[in-house]
Coordinates of C-alpha atoms and ligand atoms in Angstrom, one line a residue:
X48 CA 0.0 0.0 0.0
X49 CA 1.4 3.3 -1.0
X50 CA -0.3 6.4 0.4
X51 CA 0.3 9.9 -0.9
X52 CA -0.3 12.5 1.8
X53 CA -0.4 16.2 0.9
X54 CA 0.1 18.9 3.4
X55 CA 1.9 16.5 5.7
X56 CA 4.2 19.2 7.1
X57 CA 1.3 21.0 8.6
X58 CA -0.7 20.4 11.8
X59 CA -3.2 17.6 11.0
X60 CA -1.2 16.1 8.1
X61 CA 1.9 15.5 10.3
X62 CA -0.3 14.0 13.1
X63 CA -1.8 11.8 10.5
X64 CA 1.6 10.6 9.3
X65 CA 2.7 9.8 12.8
X66 CA -0.6 8.0 13.4
X67 CA -0.3 5.9 10.2
X68 CA 3.3 5.0 11.0
X69 CA 2.1 3.6 14.3
X70 CA -1.1 1.8 13.0
X71 CA 0.2 0.7 9.6
X72 CA 4.0 0.4 9.7
X73 CA 4.0 -1.6 6.5
X74 CA 2.5 1.3 4.4
X75 CA 4.7 3.4 2.1
X76 CA 4.0 7.0 2.8
X77 CA 4.9 9.8 0.4
X78 CA 4.4 13.3 1.8
X79 CA 4.0 16.2 -0.6
X80 CA 4.1 19.7 0.8
X81 CA 4.9 23.1 -0.6
X82 CA 6.3 24.3 2.8
X83 CA 4.3 27.5 3.0
X84 CA 4.5 29.5 6.2
X85 CA 2.4 26.8 7.8
X86 CA 4.6 23.9 6.8
X87 CA 7.5 22.9 9.0
X88 CA 10.2 20.4 8.4
X89 CA 11.1 20.3 12.1
X90 CA 7.7 18.7 12.7
X91 CA 8.6 15.8 10.3
X92 CA 12.1 15.3 11.7
X93 CA 11.1 12.1 13.6
X94 CA 10.2 10.3 10.3
X95 CA 12.7 11.9 7.9
X96 CA 15.2 9.3 6.6
X97 CA 13.1 6.4 7.8
X98 CA 12.3 3.5 5.4
X99 CA 8.9 3.7 3.8
X100 CA 8.7 7.5 4.1
X101 CA 9.5 10.0 1.4
X102 CA 9.2 13.7 1.5
X103 CA 8.7 15.8 -1.7
X104 CA 8.6 19.6 -1.7
X105 CA 6.0 20.6 -4.4
X106 CA 2.9 22.7 -4.9
X107 CA -0.3 20.6 -5.4
X108 CA -1.5 23.3 -7.9
X109 CA 1.6 22.7 -10.1
X110 CA 0.1 20.4 -12.7
X111 CA 3.3 19.3 -14.3
X112 CA 4.9 18.5 -11.0
X113 CA 1.9 16.5 -9.8
X114 CA 1.6 14.5 -13.0
X115 CA 5.3 13.6 -12.8
X116 CA 5.0 12.7 -9.2
X117 CA 2.0 10.5 -9.6
X118 CA 3.6 8.8 -12.6
X119 CA 6.8 8.1 -10.6
X120 CA 5.1 7.1 -7.4
X121 CA 1.9 5.5 -8.6
X122 CA 0.1 5.9 -5.2
X123 CA -2.7 3.5 -4.3
X124 CA -4.4 6.1 -2.1
X125 CA -4.3 10.0 -2.0
X126 CA -5.3 11.9 1.2
X127 CA -5.4 15.6 0.6
X128 CA -4.7 17.8 3.6
X129 CA -2.8 20.5 1.8
X130 CA -4.6 23.8 2.1
X131 CA -4.5 27.4 3.1
X132 CA -6.3 26.9 6.4
X133 CA -6.6 30.2 8.3
X134 CA -9.9 32.2 8.1
X135 CA -8.3 35.5 9.1
X136 CA -5.7 35.2 6.4
X137 CA -8.4 34.4 3.9
X138 CA -10.2 37.6 4.8
X139 CA -6.9 39.6 4.2
X140 CA -5.9 37.8 1.0
X141 CA -8.3 35.3 -0.6
X142 CA -6.6 34.6 -3.9
X143 CA -4.1 32.0 -2.7
X144 CA -7.0 30.1 -1.0
X145 CA -8.7 29.6 -4.4
X146 CA -5.3 28.7 -6.0
X147 CA -4.4 26.0 -3.5
X148 CA -7.7 24.8 -2.1
X149 CA -9.7 24.7 -5.4
X150 CA -7.2 24.5 -8.2
X151 CA -4.8 22.4 -6.2
X152 CA -7.6 19.9 -5.5
X153 CA -8.6 19.9 -9.2
X154 CA -5.0 19.1 -10.2
X155 CA -4.9 16.2 -7.6
X156 CA -8.2 14.9 -8.9
X157 CA -6.9 14.9 -12.5
X158 CA -3.7 13.3 -11.5
X159 CA -5.6 10.6 -9.5
X160 CA -7.9 9.9 -12.4
X161 CA -5.0 9.7 -14.9
X162 CA -3.1 7.2 -12.8
X163 CA -6.2 5.3 -11.5
X164 CA -5.8 5.6 -7.8
X165 CA -7.9 3.2 -5.6
X166 CA -9.1 6.0 -3.4
X167 CA -8.9 9.8 -3.3
X168 CA -9.9 11.2 0.1
X169 CA -10.6 14.9 0.5
X170 CA -10.0 16.4 4.0
X171 CA -12.7 19.0 4.4
X172 CA -14.2 21.0 7.2
X173 CA -17.5 21.7 8.9
X174 CA -17.1 25.3 8.0
X175 CA -18.5 24.6 4.5
X176 CA -21.9 24.4 6.2
X177 CA -21.7 28.0 7.3
X178 CA -22.8 28.7 10.9
X179 CA -25.7 27.9 13.3
X180 CA -27.5 30.4 15.5
X181 CA -26.5 30.4 19.2
X182 CA -30.1 30.2 20.4
X183 CA -30.9 26.9 18.6
X184 CA -28.9 24.3 20.5
X185 CA -31.1 21.7 18.9
X186 CA -29.6 22.3 15.4
X187 CA -26.5 20.4 14.1
X188 CA -24.6 19.9 10.8
X189 CA -25.5 16.6 9.2
X190 CA -24.1 15.3 5.9
X191 CA -27.3 16.6 4.3
X192 CA -27.0 20.2 5.5
X193 CA -26.7 22.5 2.5
X194 CA -23.3 24.2 1.9
X195 CA -23.4 27.8 2.9
X196 CA -19.9 29.0 3.3
X197 CA -19.3 32.4 4.9
X198 CA -15.5 33.1 4.6
X199 CA -13.2 33.0 1.6
X200 CA -11.5 30.0 3.3
X201 CA -14.7 28.0 3.8
X202 CA -15.9 29.0 0.3
X203 CA -12.7 27.6 -1.2
X204 CA -13.1 24.4 0.8
X205 CA -16.8 24.1 -0.3
X206 CA -15.6 24.6 -4.0
X207 CA -13.2 21.8 -3.6
X208 CA -15.9 19.5 -2.1
X209 CA -18.2 20.2 -5.0
X210 CA -15.4 19.4 -7.4
X211 CA -14.8 16.1 -5.6
X212 CA -18.5 15.3 -5.8
X213 CA -18.6 16.1 -9.5
X214 CA -15.5 14.1 -10.3
X215 CA -16.9 11.1 -8.4
X216 CA -20.2 11.2 -10.3
X217 CA -18.9 12.2 -13.8
X218 CA -15.8 10.0 -13.9
X219 CA -17.0 7.4 -11.5
X220 CA -14.0 8.0 -9.3
X221 CA -13.4 6.4 -5.9
X222 CA -13.7 9.5 -3.8
X223 CA -14.6 10.1 -0.2
X224 CA -14.9 13.4 1.7
X225 CA -14.7 14.0 5.5
X226 CA -15.8 17.2 7.2
X227 CA -14.4 17.6 10.6
X228 CA -14.9 20.2 13.4
X229 CA -12.1 22.3 14.9
X230 CA -9.0 20.3 15.8
X231 CA -6.5 20.9 18.6
X232 CA -3.4 19.1 19.7
X233 CA 0.4 19.1 19.1
X234 CA 2.1 20.9 16.2
X235 CA -0.8 23.4 15.5
X236 CA 0.5 26.6 14.1
X237 CA 0.3 29.4 16.7
X238 CA -2.0 31.6 14.6
X239 CA -5.0 29.4 15.6
X240 CA -7.0 30.0 18.8
X241 CA -5.6 27.4 21.2
X242 CA -1.9 27.6 20.5
X243 CA -2.1 31.4 20.2
X244 CA -3.6 31.6 23.6
X245 CA -1.0 29.2 25.1
X246 CA 1.9 31.1 23.6
X247 CA 0.6 34.5 24.6
X248 CA -0.1 33.4 28.1
X249 CA 3.3 31.9 28.5
X250 CA 4.8 35.1 27.2
X251 CA 2.6 37.3 29.5
X252 CA 1.0 38.9 26.5
X253 CA -2.7 39.9 26.2
X254 CA -5.1 37.1 25.0
X255 CA -7.1 38.7 22.1
X256 CA -10.7 37.3 22.2
X257 CA -12.7 38.4 19.2
X258 CA -16.0 40.2 20.0
X259 CA -17.9 38.9 23.0
X260 CA -16.1 35.5 23.0
X261 CA -19.4 33.7 22.9
X262 CA -18.9 32.1 19.5
X263 CA -19.0 28.3 19.7
X264 CA -16.6 25.8 18.2
X265 CA -16.9 22.0 18.4
X266 CA -13.3 20.8 19.5
X267 CA -11.9 17.4 18.6
X268 CA -8.5 16.1 19.6
X269 CA -6.4 15.7 16.4
X270 CA -5.7 12.0 16.9
X271 CA -9.4 11.3 16.9
X272 CA -9.7 13.0 13.5
X273 CA -6.8 10.9 12.2
X274 CA -8.4 7.7 13.4
X275 CA -11.7 8.7 11.6
X276 CA -9.9 9.2 8.3
X277 CA -8.1 5.9 8.6
X278 CA -11.4 4.2 9.2
X279 CA -13.0 6.0 6.2
X280 CA -10.1 4.8 4.0
X281 CA -10.6 1.3 5.2
X282 CA -14.3 0.9 5.4
X283 CA -15.9 4.1 4.0
X284 CA -18.3 4.0 1.0
X285 CA -17.2 5.7 -2.2
X286 CA -19.2 8.9 -3.0
X287 CA -20.0 9.4 0.7
X288 CA -19.4 12.4 2.9
X289 CA -18.6 11.7 6.6
X290 CA -19.0 14.4 9.2
X291 CA -16.5 14.1 12.1
X292 CA -17.0 15.6 15.5
X293 CA -17.4 14.6 19.2
X294 CA -20.1 16.8 20.6
X295 CA -17.7 19.1 22.4
X296 CA -19.1 22.5 21.9
X297 CA -17.5 25.3 23.8
X298 CA -17.6 29.1 23.8
X299 CA -14.3 30.7 22.8
X300 CA -14.1 32.5 26.1
X301 CA -14.3 29.2 28.0
X302 CA -11.5 27.7 26.0
X303 CA -9.3 30.7 26.8
X304 CA -10.1 30.4 30.5
X305 CA -9.4 26.7 30.5
X306 CA -5.9 27.4 29.0
X307 CA -5.2 30.1 31.6
X308 CA -6.4 27.8 34.4
X309 CA -4.1 25.0 33.3
X310 CA -1.2 27.4 33.1
X311 CA -2.1 29.1 36.4
X312 CA -2.2 32.5 34.7
X313 CA -4.6 35.3 35.5
X314 CA -7.8 36.0 33.6
X315 CA -6.8 39.6 33.5
X316 CA -4.7 38.7 30.5
X317 CA -7.9 38.4 28.5
X318 CA -8.6 41.3 26.1
X319 CA -11.7 41.6 24.0
X320 CA -10.8 42.9 20.6
X321 CA -12.7 43.9 17.4
X322 CA -14.6 41.0 16.0
X323 CA -13.6 39.0 12.9
X324 CA -15.5 40.1 9.8
X325 CA -18.4 37.7 9.0
X326 CA -17.5 35.7 12.2
X327 CA -19.4 32.4 12.2
X328 CA -21.4 32.1 15.4
X329 CA -21.6 28.4 16.1
X330 CA -20.3 25.1 14.6
X331 CA -21.7 21.8 15.8
X332 CA -21.4 18.4 14.1
X333 CA -23.9 15.6 14.3
X334 CA -21.6 12.5 14.1
X335 CA -24.4 10.0 14.1
X336 CA -23.7 8.7 10.6
X337 CA -20.0 7.9 11.0
X338 CA -20.7 6.3 14.3
X339 CA -23.6 4.1 12.9
X340 CA -21.9 3.2 9.7
X341 CA -18.2 2.9 10.7
X342 CA -18.4 2.6 14.5
X343 CA -16.2 5.7 15.0
X344 CA -16.3 7.4 18.4
X345 CA -13.8 10.0 19.8
X346 CA -11.4 8.5 22.4
X347 CA -10.1 11.7 24.0
X348 CA -12.1 13.7 26.5
X349 CA -11.6 17.4 26.2
X350 CA -10.1 17.8 29.8
X351 CA -7.4 15.2 28.9
X352 CA -6.8 16.5 25.4
X353 CA -6.4 20.1 26.4
X354 CA -4.1 19.2 29.3
X355 CA -2.0 17.1 27.0
X356 CA -1.9 19.9 24.4
X357 CA -0.8 22.6 26.9
X358 CA 1.9 20.1 28.2
X359 CA 3.1 19.6 24.6
X360 CA 3.5 23.4 24.1
X361 CA 5.3 23.6 27.4
X362 CA 7.6 20.7 26.5
X363 CA 8.3 21.9 22.9
X364 CA 9.0 25.6 23.4
X365 CA 11.7 25.7 20.7
X366 CA 9.2 24.5 18.1
X367 CA 6.8 27.4 18.5
X368 CA 9.2 30.1 19.8
X369 CA 11.1 29.9 16.5
X370 CA 7.8 30.5 14.7
X371 CA 6.5 33.4 16.8
X372 CA 9.9 35.1 16.7
X373 CA 10.2 34.8 12.8
X374 CA 8.1 36.2 10.0
X375 CA 5.0 35.4 12.0
X376 CA 5.7 38.5 14.0
X377 CA 4.7 40.7 11.0
X378 CA 1.4 38.8 10.6
X379 CA 0.7 39.2 14.4
X380 CA 1.4 43.0 14.1
X381 CA -0.9 43.4 11.1
X382 CA -3.7 41.3 12.6
X383 CA -3.6 42.4 16.3
X384 CA -1.6 45.7 16.8
X385 CA -4.5 48.1 16.0
X386 CA -7.4 45.8 16.6
Ligands
NAD53 P1 -2.1 23.8 8.2 O1 -2.2 25.2 7.7 O2 -1.5 23.5 9.6 O3 -1.2 22.9 7.2 C1 -1.4 23.0 5.8 C2 -0.2 22.3 5.1 O4 -0.4 22.4 3.7 C3 1.1 23.1 5.4 O5 2.1 22.1 5.7 C4 1.4 23.8 4.1 O6 2.8 24.0 3.8 C5 0.7 22.8 3.1 N1 0.4 23.5 1.8 C6 -0.3 24.7 1.7 N2 -0.5 25.0 0.4 C7 0.1 24.0 -0.3 C8 0.2 23.8 -1.7 N3 -0.2 24.6 -2.6 N4 0.8 22.6 -2.1 C9 1.3 21.7 -1.2 N5 1.2 21.9 0.2 C10 0.6 23.1 0.6 O7 -3.5 23.1 8.2 P2 -4.2 22.0 9.1 O8 -4.9 22.7 10.2 O9 -3.3 20.9 9.3 O10 -5.4 21.6 8.1 C11 -5.2 20.5 7.2 C12 -6.5 20.2 6.4 O11 -7.5 19.9 7.3 C13 -7.0 21.4 5.6 O12 -7.4 20.9 4.4 C14 -8.1 22.0 6.4 O13 -9.0 22.6 5.6 C15 -8.7 20.8 7.1 N6 -9.3 20.9 8.4 C16 -8.7 21.6 9.4 C17 -9.3 21.7 10.6 C18 -8.6 22.4 11.8 O14 -9.2 22.6 12.8 N7 -7.3 22.8 11.7 C19 -10.6 21.2 10.8 C20 -11.2 20.5 9.8 C21 -10.5 20.4 8.6
TYD54 P1 -9.6 29.6 14.7 O1 -8.6 28.8 15.5 O2 -9.0 30.7 13.7 O3 -10.5 28.6 13.9 P2 -11.8 28.8 13.0 O4 -12.0 30.3 12.8 O5 -11.5 28.1 11.8 O6 -12.9 28.2 13.8 O7 -10.6 30.4 15.7 C1 -11.4 29.7 16.6 C2 -12.3 30.7 17.2 O8 -11.6 31.5 18.0 C3 -13.1 31.6 16.2 O9 -14.4 31.8 16.7 C4 -12.3 32.9 16.2 C5 -11.7 32.9 17.7 N1 -10.4 33.6 17.8 C6 -10.3 34.6 18.8 O10 -11.2 35.0 19.5 N2 -9.0 35.2 18.9 C7 -8.0 34.8 18.1 O11 -6.9 35.4 18.3 C8 -8.1 33.8 17.2 C9 -7.0 33.3 16.3 C10 -9.4 33.2 17.1

């Protein structure tokens, strides 16, 4: 079994590579990553040079490079994690989101079709469904919820999902899609809520909470997401969308307080700042289908997962300190200095 994993130098892709090494040591893994600001070779250091692991630096939207790579490697399975993934950056500069998330996906689909892969899996997000109102806790995203993206990021992911559906039907390709809720865990880039708050708290900086902090996200430990994808690859039905989430809805402000509590830092560090444009109010996945059909259930309780995550950032300071002291500083200035 040879699996081509795109975006493997990022947060979820790298966790997926580590997960697959443990669960399927006999698989050949080929990681393709452009190494944008979010890709980090230090993350992949534990697997580099190991047998059955190959790293290729390339852009998924580069058609010639992808065709040559697929021809040379002939992967059995493709799992596409590669994406521009941050909503705030998509509000600032949407073009690269369409380039990577839509055109990149199309190139991968064409290459997969040309070489006849056994499975193409698209890693998507619950954000393609738009948001839910805060005063309707009875509503959840199911696989049948219409796509109603609200940010350039989620619109680009929705576009990619539609392409996957179209290629599956038109060319009868073996495609599956998963739509997961917000992930947290080791190796998440510090621009995202949880690692940003951990890093700022450790550095004694203000913790910038957008708006009233009452927006709700449905948090899943990254390894539970990886396990769900593995299961979909093994037992999932072609042409099917699988929502992934663990019924762990939390207000942003409560997440931030939980981080401060674990680190024993004062809540006075919390600073409410101008809200994100078009800020989605609530995400909430109904995971009934993946549970009923594949038997998937999350294994990590939030209290354990968040404690483990904070511990990881404490134990791996060089990993994130290098990031927050580099070009990320310009991004942080642009995004937060006058907010
Ligand atoms: P990330 O930003 O941490 O990593 C993205 C990786 O893709 C980086 O290594 C980057 O270098 C690479 N990349 C970007 N553009 C590329 C290109 N053109 N060619 C090749 N590689 C490229 O993102 P993440 O949080 O790990 O998300 C991975 C996937 O999971 C994305 O598709 C995202 O939409 C989806 N997802 C994320 C979450 C979440 O909470 N983070 C939740 C659901 C779904
Ligand atoms: P984020 O991690 O960017 O994920 P997403 O927007 O894809 O859900 O943000 C999670 C939530 O936290 C979202 O409601 C925006 C909010 N947030 C803040 O309040 N402050 C911050 O500095 C960041 C990065 C996010």
